[in-house]
Amino acid sequence: MSTYRTLLEMLLALRRLRHQESWTRPQIEAHQRAALAKLRFHAYAHSPFYQKFHAGLTDQPLGELPILTKSMLHDHFGEIITDPSVDLTTTTDHVQALRGAERFLDKYIVNTTSGTTGNSSYILYDRAEWATVLASFSRYERHIGSIRGMVRRPKMAIVGSSAPWHMSARVETTVRSGVLPILRLDVGDPIDSIVQKLNAWQPQILATYASMAGILADEQASGRLQITPKRIVCSAEVLSSALRQRVEMVWGNIAFNQFGASEGGTFAVECDAPYRLSNGVEGQSRGLHLFEDLFIFEVVDHQNRPVPPGHYGDKVLLTVLFNHTQPLIRYELSDRVRMATMPCSCGCAFALIDDVQGREEEVLHFPSRSGGTIAVHPMVFYRILDATSISSWQVVQDGSILRLRLTGDAHTIQEQRIVNIVQSTLKQQNIVCPAIVVEWVSEAERGLTGKVARILSTRKNPVL
Ligand SMILES: [Zn+2]
């Protein structure tokens, strides 16, 4: 019963979103101004955190407001939420007991934020807000077309995080109705096992991280993986042109990008139409339509100064217009985004993201015990190291040595335990385990943009 109610709410939300996609620029901008004013009014009335954080600034424009970081979201969780009956302890208890589609306090769907900074937190959505999140996941069909006409009840495989509190799992369990047959695999599983299960399942839709799509394309090219999907959906990270080429070499032009995070659902989806460059030449690549009816995106440099279209920012400041339960106003996301200088040729007035830099450079390759090499997805290291109490970390593959560069209090963690976990995880993947060296550093090495690269290989980054 509750699944059907959720589906109905999602379909109604989707209808509303579809209508909004025909808006003109002035309509989009008027909606953003009104929705932002409503969000701020609600936050100032009901969130003890924003009452202090924006004190004296409530009449200032968005660009004058302070930045909300991941660690603030974590440290002030209970005060940011606009419902006084929610606190960190009870939310954590709920998440730890989570098995399926349960709602917290019979009302909220709880998601976790990705733990890439070690400060993961929760994001809550009430019924209407969650319906909007679900609808945002289905919004791509307007831009890239549906495959339902080609395939009835397409079989889907998701290679992602299998944790029940992860957003993709929450989406699946809250709308699970037997309508779509889904195989869920964990990205951290040994690649041999993922390949074997995909071969047995033969998915028509494959949804995964972009970097994992690259690993699977290599498996297909080697002949170990033998699947013929009709569509590959890359989410969480974005498919770069180099990765897209690898995927297209084996499966043809079937991959597309969906960009989002648990902080808001889907932010943008790829559009089928090529866009014109500022010199009037038709672009080779395709852009992603940013859902400006749901979000305000500010592309900024590392000092939070606006970066114009055509240039990569160091991060994005995200304002989620539809979440009043847990207002996110100028929330810092570490994605490097470049906005297009020209609108899309399809006629949709939503701004176009030209590119988002992915994580494929973080895929490390190790020698296999049975010959050849094995690719290891970055999530494997994020999962192990983010679960410790160290403040920052970096994994550097330096020839046959794997260096774990850690920052923080050396006494808070057991060094040998971490080494053992990394070692046993790599061994499970049938890898000839490298020598692992722990190095304590005062600060992680930063790239030119000031951003810490978490996973590096000296082969790919010879300057190191
Ligand atoms: Zn378009």
Coordinates of C-alpha atoms and ligand atoms in Angstrom, one line a residue:
M1 CA 0.0 0.0 0.0
S2 CA 2.6 2.5 1.0
T3 CA 4.7 1.7 -2.1
Y4 CA 1.7 2.5 -4.3
R5 CA 1.2 5.8 -2.4
T6 CA 4.8 6.7 -2.9
L7 CA 4.6 5.8 -6.6
L8 CA 1.5 8.0 -7.1
E9 CA 3.2 10.9 -5.3
M10 CA 6.2 10.5 -7.5
L11 CA 4.1 10.5 -10.7
L12 CA 2.3 13.6 -9.6
A13 CA 5.7 15.3 -8.8
L14 CA 7.0 14.2 -12.2
R15 CA 4.1 15.8 -14.0
R16 CA 4.8 19.1 -12.2
L17 CA 8.5 18.9 -13.1
R18 CA 7.8 18.1 -16.8
H19 CA 5.6 21.2 -17.0
Q20 CA 8.4 23.3 -15.5
E21 CA 10.8 22.2 -18.2
S22 CA 9.0 24.3 -20.7
W23 CA 9.6 27.5 -18.7
T24 CA 11.3 30.4 -20.3
R25 CA 14.4 32.1 -18.7
P26 CA 12.3 34.9 -17.0
Q27 CA 10.0 32.2 -15.6
I28 CA 12.9 30.1 -14.2
E29 CA 14.4 33.2 -12.6
A30 CA 11.2 34.4 -11.1
H31 CA 10.6 30.9 -9.6
Q32 CA 14.1 30.8 -8.2
R33 CA 13.6 34.2 -6.5
A34 CA 10.3 33.2 -5.0
A35 CA 11.4 29.7 -3.9
L36 CA 14.6 31.0 -2.3
A37 CA 12.6 33.7 -0.4
K38 CA 10.2 31.0 0.9
L39 CA 13.1 28.6 1.9
R40 CA 14.9 31.4 3.8
F41 CA 11.7 32.5 5.5
H42 CA 11.1 28.9 6.7
A43 CA 14.7 28.4 7.8
Y44 CA 14.8 31.7 9.8
A45 CA 11.5 30.8 11.5
H46 CA 12.2 27.2 12.3
S47 CA 16.0 26.4 12.2
P48 CA 18.0 27.5 15.3
F49 CA 21.2 27.1 13.2
Y50 CA 20.2 29.5 10.4
Q51 CA 18.8 32.0 13.0
K52 CA 22.4 32.3 14.2
F53 CA 24.3 31.6 11.0
H54 CA 22.5 34.2 9.0
A55 CA 22.0 36.7 11.9
G56 CA 22.1 40.2 10.5
L57 CA 22.1 38.9 6.9
T58 CA 18.5 37.8 6.5
D59 CA 17.9 40.6 3.9
Q60 CA 21.2 40.1 2.1
P61 CA 21.3 38.5 -1.4
L62 CA 22.3 34.8 -1.6
G63 CA 25.9 35.7 -2.8
E64 CA 26.6 37.5 0.5
L65 CA 25.6 34.6 2.8
P66 CA 28.2 32.3 4.5
I67 CA 29.2 28.9 3.1
L68 CA 27.7 25.8 4.7
T69 CA 30.4 23.0 4.8
K70 CA 30.0 19.3 5.2
S71 CA 31.4 19.4 8.6
M72 CA 28.9 22.1 9.7
L73 CA 26.1 19.9 8.4
H74 CA 27.5 17.1 10.5
D75 CA 28.2 19.1 13.7
H76 CA 24.9 21.1 13.7
F77 CA 22.6 18.4 12.3
G78 CA 19.8 18.8 14.9
E79 CA 19.8 22.6 14.8
I80 CA 19.7 22.8 11.0
I81 CA 16.6 20.6 10.8
T82 CA 13.4 22.6 11.0
D83 CA 11.5 19.9 13.0
P84 CA 12.4 20.1 16.7
S85 CA 11.5 16.4 17.3
V86 CA 14.5 15.3 15.2
D87 CA 18.0 14.9 16.7
L88 CA 21.2 13.1 15.7
T89 CA 20.9 10.2 18.2
T90 CA 17.5 9.1 17.2
T91 CA 18.3 9.6 13.5
T92 CA 21.4 7.4 13.9
D93 CA 19.4 4.8 15.7
H94 CA 16.8 4.8 12.9
V95 CA 19.5 4.4 10.2
Q96 CA 21.3 1.6 12.0
A97 CA 18.0 -0.3 12.3
L98 CA 17.0 0.3 8.6
R99 CA 16.1 -2.7 6.6
G100 CA 13.8 -1.4 3.8
A101 CA 11.5 1.5 3.1
E102 CA 10.8 2.5 6.7
R103 CA 10.2 6.2 7.4
F104 CA 11.8 8.0 10.4
L105 CA 9.0 9.2 12.7
D106 CA 6.6 7.8 10.1
K107 CA 7.4 10.8 8.0
Y108 CA 11.0 11.2 6.8
I109 CA 13.2 9.3 4.4
V110 CA 16.7 9.5 5.7
N111 CA 19.7 9.4 3.4
T112 CA 23.4 9.6 4.2
T113 CA 25.8 12.0 2.5
S114 CA 28.8 10.5 0.8
G115 CA 31.6 10.0 3.2
T116 CA 34.4 11.3 1.0
T117 CA 35.5 13.9 3.6
G118 CA 35.0 11.7 6.6
N119 CA 32.2 13.9 7.8
S120 CA 29.2 12.1 6.4
S121 CA 25.9 13.2 7.7
Y122 CA 22.2 12.6 7.1
I123 CA 19.7 14.3 4.7
L124 CA 16.0 14.1 5.6
Y125 CA 13.1 14.5 3.2
D126 CA 9.4 14.6 4.1
R127 CA 6.8 12.8 1.9
A128 CA 6.4 15.6 -0.7
E129 CA 10.2 16.3 -0.8
W130 CA 11.0 12.7 -1.3
A131 CA 8.5 12.5 -4.1
T132 CA 10.4 15.3 -5.8
V133 CA 13.7 13.4 -5.3
L134 CA 12.2 10.3 -6.9
A135 CA 10.8 12.3 -9.8
S136 CA 14.1 13.9 -10.4
F137 CA 15.6 10.4 -11.0
S138 CA 13.0 9.8 -13.7
R139 CA 13.4 13.1 -15.4
Y140 CA 16.0 12.1 -18.0
E141 CA 13.5 10.6 -20.5
R142 CA 12.5 14.0 -21.8
H143 CA 16.1 14.7 -22.7
I144 CA 17.4 11.4 -24.0
G145 CA 14.2 9.4 -24.8
S146 CA 12.7 6.4 -23.3
I147 CA 13.7 2.8 -23.9
R148 CA 10.3 1.4 -22.8
G149 CA 9.1 1.2 -26.4
M150 CA 12.1 -1.0 -27.2
V151 CA 12.1 -3.2 -24.1
R152 CA 9.2 -4.2 -21.9
R153 CA 10.0 -4.3 -18.2
P154 CA 13.7 -3.7 -18.8
K155 CA 16.0 -5.7 -16.5
M156 CA 18.2 -3.4 -14.5
A157 CA 21.5 -3.9 -12.7
I158 CA 22.9 -1.4 -10.3
V159 CA 26.6 -1.6 -9.4
G160 CA 26.8 0.9 -6.5
S161 CA 26.7 1.0 -2.8
S162 CA 24.6 -1.7 -1.3
A163 CA 24.3 0.0 2.1
P164 CA 20.5 0.3 2.8
W165 CA 20.8 4.0 3.8
H166 CA 22.6 5.0 0.5
M167 CA 20.3 7.1 -1.7
S168 CA 20.1 4.7 -4.7
A169 CA 19.0 1.9 -2.3
R170 CA 16.5 4.2 -0.7
V171 CA 15.1 5.1 -4.1
E172 CA 14.8 1.4 -4.9
T173 CA 13.2 0.2 -1.7
T174 CA 10.6 3.1 -1.5
V175 CA 9.3 2.4 -5.0
R176 CA 10.0 -1.3 -5.2
S177 CA 6.8 -2.8 -6.7
G178 CA 8.0 -5.7 -8.8
V179 CA 7.5 -3.5 -11.9
L180 CA 11.3 -3.3 -12.6
P181 CA 13.4 -6.4 -12.0
I182 CA 16.6 -5.1 -10.4
L183 CA 19.9 -6.8 -9.6
R184 CA 22.0 -4.8 -7.0
L185 CA 25.7 -5.4 -6.7
D186 CA 28.3 -3.7 -4.5
V187 CA 31.0 -1.7 -6.2
G188 CA 33.5 -2.9 -3.6
D189 CA 33.0 -6.6 -4.5
P190 CA 35.8 -8.4 -6.3
I191 CA 35.5 -7.6 -10.0
D192 CA 35.4 -11.3 -11.0
S193 CA 32.3 -11.8 -8.9
I194 CA 30.6 -8.6 -10.4
V195 CA 31.4 -9.8 -13.9
Q196 CA 30.1 -13.3 -13.2
K197 CA 26.8 -12.0 -11.8
L198 CA 26.3 -9.5 -14.6
N199 CA 26.8 -12.3 -17.2
A200 CA 24.2 -14.4 -15.5
W201 CA 21.7 -11.5 -15.2
Q202 CA 22.2 -9.9 -18.7
P203 CA 20.9 -6.4 -17.7
Q204 CA 19.2 -4.1 -20.3
I205 CA 19.9 -1.1 -18.2
L206 CA 23.2 -0.8 -16.2
A207 CA 23.4 2.0 -13.7
T208 CA 26.8 2.6 -12.0
Y209 CA 29.5 5.1 -11.2
A210 CA 31.3 6.4 -14.3
S211 CA 34.6 5.1 -13.2
M212 CA 33.0 1.6 -12.7
A213 CA 31.5 1.8 -16.2
G214 CA 35.1 2.3 -17.5
I215 CA 36.3 -0.8 -15.5
L216 CA 33.4 -2.8 -16.9
A217 CA 34.0 -1.6 -20.5
D218 CA 37.6 -3.0 -20.1
E219 CA 36.2 -6.3 -18.8
Q220 CA 33.9 -6.5 -21.8
A221 CA 36.8 -5.6 -24.2
S222 CA 38.8 -8.5 -22.6
G223 CA 35.9 -10.9 -23.3
R224 CA 35.4 -11.8 -19.6
L225 CA 32.2 -9.7 -19.4
Q226 CA 29.6 -10.5 -22.0
I227 CA 26.5 -8.3 -21.7
T228 CA 24.5 -6.2 -24.2
P229 CA 22.8 -3.4 -22.3
K230 CA 20.6 -0.9 -24.2
R231 CA 21.5 1.9 -21.9
I232 CA 24.2 2.7 -19.3
V233 CA 23.3 5.4 -16.7
C234 CA 26.3 6.9 -15.1
S235 CA 25.5 8.7 -11.9
A236 CA 27.2 10.1 -8.8
E237 CA 30.3 10.7 -10.9
V238 CA 30.2 11.9 -14.4
L239 CA 31.4 10.2 -17.6
S240 CA 34.3 12.1 -19.1
S241 CA 34.9 12.1 -22.9
A242 CA 37.8 9.7 -22.4
L243 CA 35.7 7.3 -20.4
R244 CA 32.8 7.6 -22.8
Q245 CA 35.1 6.5 -25.7
R246 CA 36.0 3.4 -23.8
V247 CA 32.4 2.6 -23.1
E248 CA 31.3 3.3 -26.7
M249 CA 34.1 1.2 -28.1
V250 CA 32.4 -1.9 -26.7
W251 CA 28.7 -1.1 -26.4
G252 CA 28.1 1.8 -28.8
N253 CA 26.5 5.2 -28.0
I254 CA 24.3 4.1 -25.1
A255 CA 25.9 5.8 -22.1
F256 CA 24.6 9.0 -20.6
N257 CA 25.3 11.1 -17.6
Q258 CA 23.1 11.8 -14.6
F259 CA 24.7 14.1 -12.0
G260 CA 23.5 14.2 -8.5
A261 CA 24.1 13.5 -4.8
S262 CA 22.1 12.5 -1.7
E263 CA 21.9 16.2 -0.8
G264 CA 19.3 16.8 -3.5
G265 CA 18.7 13.8 -5.8
T266 CA 19.4 14.5 -9.5
F267 CA 20.9 17.9 -10.2
A268 CA 21.3 17.6 -13.9
V269 CA 20.9 15.1 -16.8
E270 CA 22.6 14.8 -20.1
C271 CA 20.7 16.1 -23.2
D272 CA 20.7 14.4 -26.5
A273 CA 21.0 17.6 -28.5
P274 CA 24.5 18.9 -29.3
Y275 CA 25.1 22.5 -28.2
R276 CA 26.7 25.4 -30.1
L277 CA 30.0 26.7 -28.9
S278 CA 30.4 30.5 -28.4
N279 CA 32.0 30.7 -31.9
G280 CA 28.8 29.3 -33.4
V281 CA 30.3 25.9 -34.1
E282 CA 28.1 23.0 -33.2
G283 CA 29.7 21.2 -30.2
Q284 CA 30.9 17.6 -30.4
S285 CA 29.9 16.8 -26.9
R286 CA 26.5 17.1 -25.1
G287 CA 25.8 19.1 -22.0
L288 CA 23.8 18.3 -18.9
H289 CA 20.6 20.3 -18.2
L290 CA 20.8 21.7 -14.7
F291 CA 17.4 21.5 -12.9
E292 CA 17.2 25.2 -12.0
D293 CA 13.6 24.8 -10.8
L294 CA 14.9 22.7 -7.9
F295 CA 18.4 24.0 -7.3
I296 CA 20.6 27.1 -7.4
F297 CA 24.2 26.2 -8.4
E298 CA 27.0 28.7 -7.9
V299 CA 30.2 27.6 -9.6
V300 CA 33.1 29.2 -7.6
D301 CA 36.8 29.0 -7.1
H302 CA 38.5 27.9 -3.9
Q303 CA 38.0 31.4 -2.4
N304 CA 34.3 31.2 -3.2
R305 CA 34.5 33.8 -6.0
P306 CA 32.1 33.2 -8.9
V307 CA 33.7 31.4 -11.9
P308 CA 32.2 32.4 -15.3
P309 CA 30.8 29.9 -17.8
G310 CA 33.5 28.3 -19.9
H311 CA 35.8 27.8 -16.9
Y312 CA 36.0 25.0 -14.3
G313 CA 35.2 26.0 -10.8
D314 CA 36.9 24.4 -7.8
K315 CA 33.5 23.7 -6.2
V316 CA 29.8 24.3 -6.3
L317 CA 27.7 26.1 -3.8
L318 CA 24.4 24.3 -3.8
T319 CA 21.0 25.7 -2.6
V320 CA 18.2 23.1 -2.6
L321 CA 15.0 25.0 -3.2
F322 CA 12.5 22.2 -2.4
N323 CA 13.9 20.8 0.9
H324 CA 12.3 22.8 3.8
T325 CA 12.9 19.9 6.3
Q326 CA 16.7 20.4 6.2
P327 CA 17.5 23.6 4.4
L328 CA 20.8 23.6 2.5
I329 CA 21.7 27.1 1.6
R330 CA 25.1 27.6 -0.2
Y331 CA 26.2 24.1 0.7
E332 CA 29.7 23.3 -0.5
L333 CA 30.1 20.4 -2.9
S334 CA 33.6 19.5 -4.1
D335 CA 32.6 18.9 -7.7
R336 CA 34.6 20.7 -10.4
V337 CA 31.9 21.9 -12.8
R338 CA 32.2 24.0 -16.0
M339 CA 29.0 25.7 -17.3
A340 CA 28.4 26.0 -21.0
T341 CA 28.7 29.5 -22.5
M342 CA 25.7 29.0 -24.8
P343 CA 22.2 27.5 -24.3
C344 CA 21.3 24.1 -25.6
S345 CA 19.9 23.7 -29.1
C346 CA 16.9 21.6 -27.8
G347 CA 15.1 24.7 -26.7
C348 CA 15.0 23.8 -23.0
A349 CA 15.9 27.0 -21.1
F350 CA 17.6 25.3 -18.1
A351 CA 21.3 26.2 -18.0
L352 CA 23.7 23.7 -19.4
I353 CA 26.6 22.1 -17.6
D354 CA 29.4 21.6 -20.2
D355 CA 31.4 19.2 -18.1
V356 CA 31.9 17.8 -14.6
Q357 CA 35.3 16.3 -13.8
G358 CA 35.0 12.7 -12.8
R359 CA 37.0 10.3 -10.7
E360 CA 38.4 8.0 -13.3
E361 CA 41.9 9.2 -12.6
E362 CA 41.4 7.6 -9.2
V363 CA 41.1 4.1 -10.5
L364 CA 44.3 2.3 -9.6
H365 CA 45.6 -0.8 -11.5
F366 CA 47.4 -3.6 -9.7
P367 CA 49.0 -6.8 -11.0
S368 CA 46.7 -9.8 -10.8
R369 CA 47.8 -13.1 -9.2
S370 CA 46.6 -14.9 -12.4
G371 CA 48.4 -12.5 -14.8
G372 CA 47.3 -9.2 -16.3
T373 CA 46.1 -6.3 -14.2
I374 CA 43.0 -5.6 -12.0
A375 CA 41.4 -2.2 -11.7
V376 CA 40.3 -1.1 -8.2
H377 CA 37.5 1.3 -7.9
P378 CA 38.2 4.4 -5.7
M379 CA 35.2 3.6 -3.5
V380 CA 37.2 0.7 -2.1
F381 CA 39.7 3.1 -0.4
Y382 CA 37.1 5.8 0.4
R383 CA 35.1 3.2 2.3
I384 CA 38.0 1.9 4.4
L385 CA 39.7 5.2 5.2
D386 CA 36.6 7.3 5.7
A387 CA 35.5 4.9 8.3
T388 CA 38.5 5.7 10.5
S389 CA 38.9 8.8 12.7
I390 CA 41.8 10.3 10.8
S391 CA 41.2 13.8 9.6
S392 CA 42.5 13.4 6.0
W393 CA 44.1 10.8 3.9
Q394 CA 45.7 10.2 0.5
V395 CA 46.5 6.9 -1.2
V396 CA 49.5 7.1 -3.5
Q397 CA 50.5 4.2 -5.7
D398 CA 54.3 4.6 -6.1
G399 CA 55.6 1.8 -8.3
S400 CA 55.2 -1.4 -6.3
I401 CA 54.6 0.5 -3.0
L402 CA 51.2 1.8 -1.8
R403 CA 51.6 4.8 0.4
L404 CA 48.9 5.7 2.8
R405 CA 49.5 9.4 3.7
L406 CA 47.5 10.2 6.8
T407 CA 46.9 13.5 8.6
G408 CA 45.6 13.8 12.1
D409 CA 46.3 12.3 15.5
A410 CA 48.5 9.2 15.1
H411 CA 47.2 7.8 18.4
T412 CA 43.5 7.8 17.5
I413 CA 43.8 4.9 15.1
Q414 CA 45.5 1.6 14.9
E415 CA 47.9 1.9 12.0
Q416 CA 48.4 -1.8 11.6
R417 CA 44.6 -2.5 11.6
I418 CA 44.2 -0.2 8.6
V419 CA 47.1 -1.8 6.8
N420 CA 45.6 -5.2 7.4
I421 CA 42.2 -4.1 6.1
V422 CA 43.6 -2.6 2.9
Q423 CA 45.8 -5.7 2.5
S424 CA 43.0 -8.2 2.9
T425 CA 40.6 -6.2 0.7
L426 CA 43.2 -6.2 -2.2
K427 CA 43.9 -9.9 -1.7
Q428 CA 40.1 -10.7 -2.0
Q429 CA 40.3 -9.0 -5.4
N430 CA 43.0 -11.5 -6.4
I431 CA 45.6 -8.8 -6.5
V432 CA 49.4 -9.3 -5.9
C433 CA 49.4 -7.2 -2.8
P434 CA 51.8 -4.2 -2.9
A435 CA 54.0 -3.2 0.1
I436 CA 51.9 -0.8 2.2
V437 CA 53.7 2.1 3.9
V438 CA 51.9 4.5 6.3
E439 CA 53.3 8.0 6.3
W440 CA 52.0 10.7 8.8
V441 CA 52.0 14.1 7.1
S442 CA 51.1 17.5 8.6
E443 CA 49.0 18.3 5.5
A444 CA 47.9 16.4 2.4
E445 CA 49.6 17.5 -0.8
R446 CA 47.3 19.8 -2.8
G447 CA 47.0 20.1 -6.5
L448 CA 47.3 23.4 -8.4
T449 CA 43.7 24.3 -7.6
G450 CA 44.1 23.7 -3.9
K451 CA 42.1 20.5 -3.9
V452 CA 43.4 17.4 -2.3
A453 CA 43.6 14.4 -4.7
R454 CA 42.7 11.4 -2.6
I455 CA 44.0 8.7 -4.8
L456 CA 47.0 9.1 -7.0
S457 CA 49.4 7.0 -9.1
T458 CA 52.9 8.2 -9.8
R459 CA 52.5 6.5 -13.2
K460 CA 49.7 8.9 -14.1
N461 CA 51.1 11.9 -12.2
P462 CA 54.8 11.8 -12.9
V463 CA 55.4 15.2 -11.1
L464 CA 54.8 13.6 -7.7
Ligands
ZN1 ZN 19.0 20.2 -24.4

